[in-house]
């Protein structure tokens, strides 16, 4: 059970602690006093979304801490998950303005999913969202399954459903994408063959450009080099002059060190000229003006430039692109599409899921009969003696299609609650016919029935008395009092008939402290409870007639809970 709830700097609750009794806990207060803050704190302790707006103005963090009594299932979970095992279980959430929120279970850091997993085993929180679920037919099957608990049958079905869903999705994807895949294969094959046909080498374009420059200037180069060759090797006057220079240099040798050095330098230059002359002669002899080769080089360059225009700015880019699309091509070519194989597998799984769905539906049909009877019995205790409750199953109109049926994650059928509140007028969909007060009682009946099938110790009700009053409120109060013999109940109510039956009564109010508004919650005792019930009856704590009625209600407390 939930023994204690502590809130610090949570909304306008600066420092509030509530210690609950094991049985019937009542929370009352004026509208806007802060009762919803308590519910929000419990919801946050159960893993609901945390918002920085929950942090009290002027504070850097809000803290919510819930203390639960230990029981075997809880101890087993803590041991399995590696959390400290204490005499109690304390869950704690800290919401910070800097966004670094924290979760703790028995002092050890925990995740939000772990917090949700553990608290959903401890508390059943009934609030406005469950009223909305009741008004949503798509949620009705969930209520039924909470009662019938078709665990193994549901697991078997869902396992096949997931496999069939993914297989069908792949099949449809390949059908849609096959044409595009074929187009990509054809395109990539052409591009790979085009690049491989040219087979350029890195830097080859620069080498070819240099070669073209040389070939295009070949004639001019040949003319100039031939003239120089003739001048150096065939012109007798020039050759004779050089020989004369060499002879006269020899005559200058021996005059002095300086002159000898000059003679050596000039001889070296003459020798170098001779070597250059011979090299030039060899170059001219090996040079040809090949127009065909020039055309061949230009064609090669054009092929490379075409690849660069299509696939990259450089040969390196072209080669990288070619390598990448070869890898992609290998992947696409492996995507063999065998429609017949897919169809056989889908048919096989479809027959299996049909069988599992039939078994699941049979269990639900059986559970629906017991569920309806149990709901009707509960409704009789809260002023709806003539009500007839029914679960109807309708086929899905969308989902995975197989053999003219549609399948969804929970089966091929959806459930919807029908109710007859006026005898002889026939059953109608609950969402269209039930009044606000009837919805509150039906939800209460649902929670009472489902609670017997769940290992929940604490049930929390908010707005369970919405739309009801008078004798019906008294019936609901009596039912709650009896339910409190099995569960811990925490009930927020505006009805005096319900408030008068509580074992522990908390009064929530707003007060002003240090120019700030804060919420306070205190336990009422004895005559204080009578005065609060009187206020709920007449709006005044000192109304004598209301006080007398409140006392009579309180005197009925023990018999109602007996």
XYZ file of C-alpha atoms in Angstrom, residues 1-5 18-22 66-70 87-88 488 504 506:
20
model
C 0.000 0.000 0.000
C 0.973 3.664 -0.318
C 1.978 4.660 3.196
C 3.290 8.152 2.636
C 3.425 10.828 -0.060
C 0.284 12.779 3.627
C 0.342 9.533 5.596
C -2.406 7.235 4.380
C -4.278 4.548 6.258
C -4.523 0.971 5.048
C 6.237 7.904 -2.316
C 6.746 5.187 0.298
C 5.159 1.757 -0.205
C 4.907 -1.211 2.122
C 6.868 -4.244 1.046
C 11.679 -3.035 4.728
C 9.823 -0.554 2.497
C -6.330 0.607 0.095
C -8.845 8.784 7.343
C -7.557 14.726 4.602
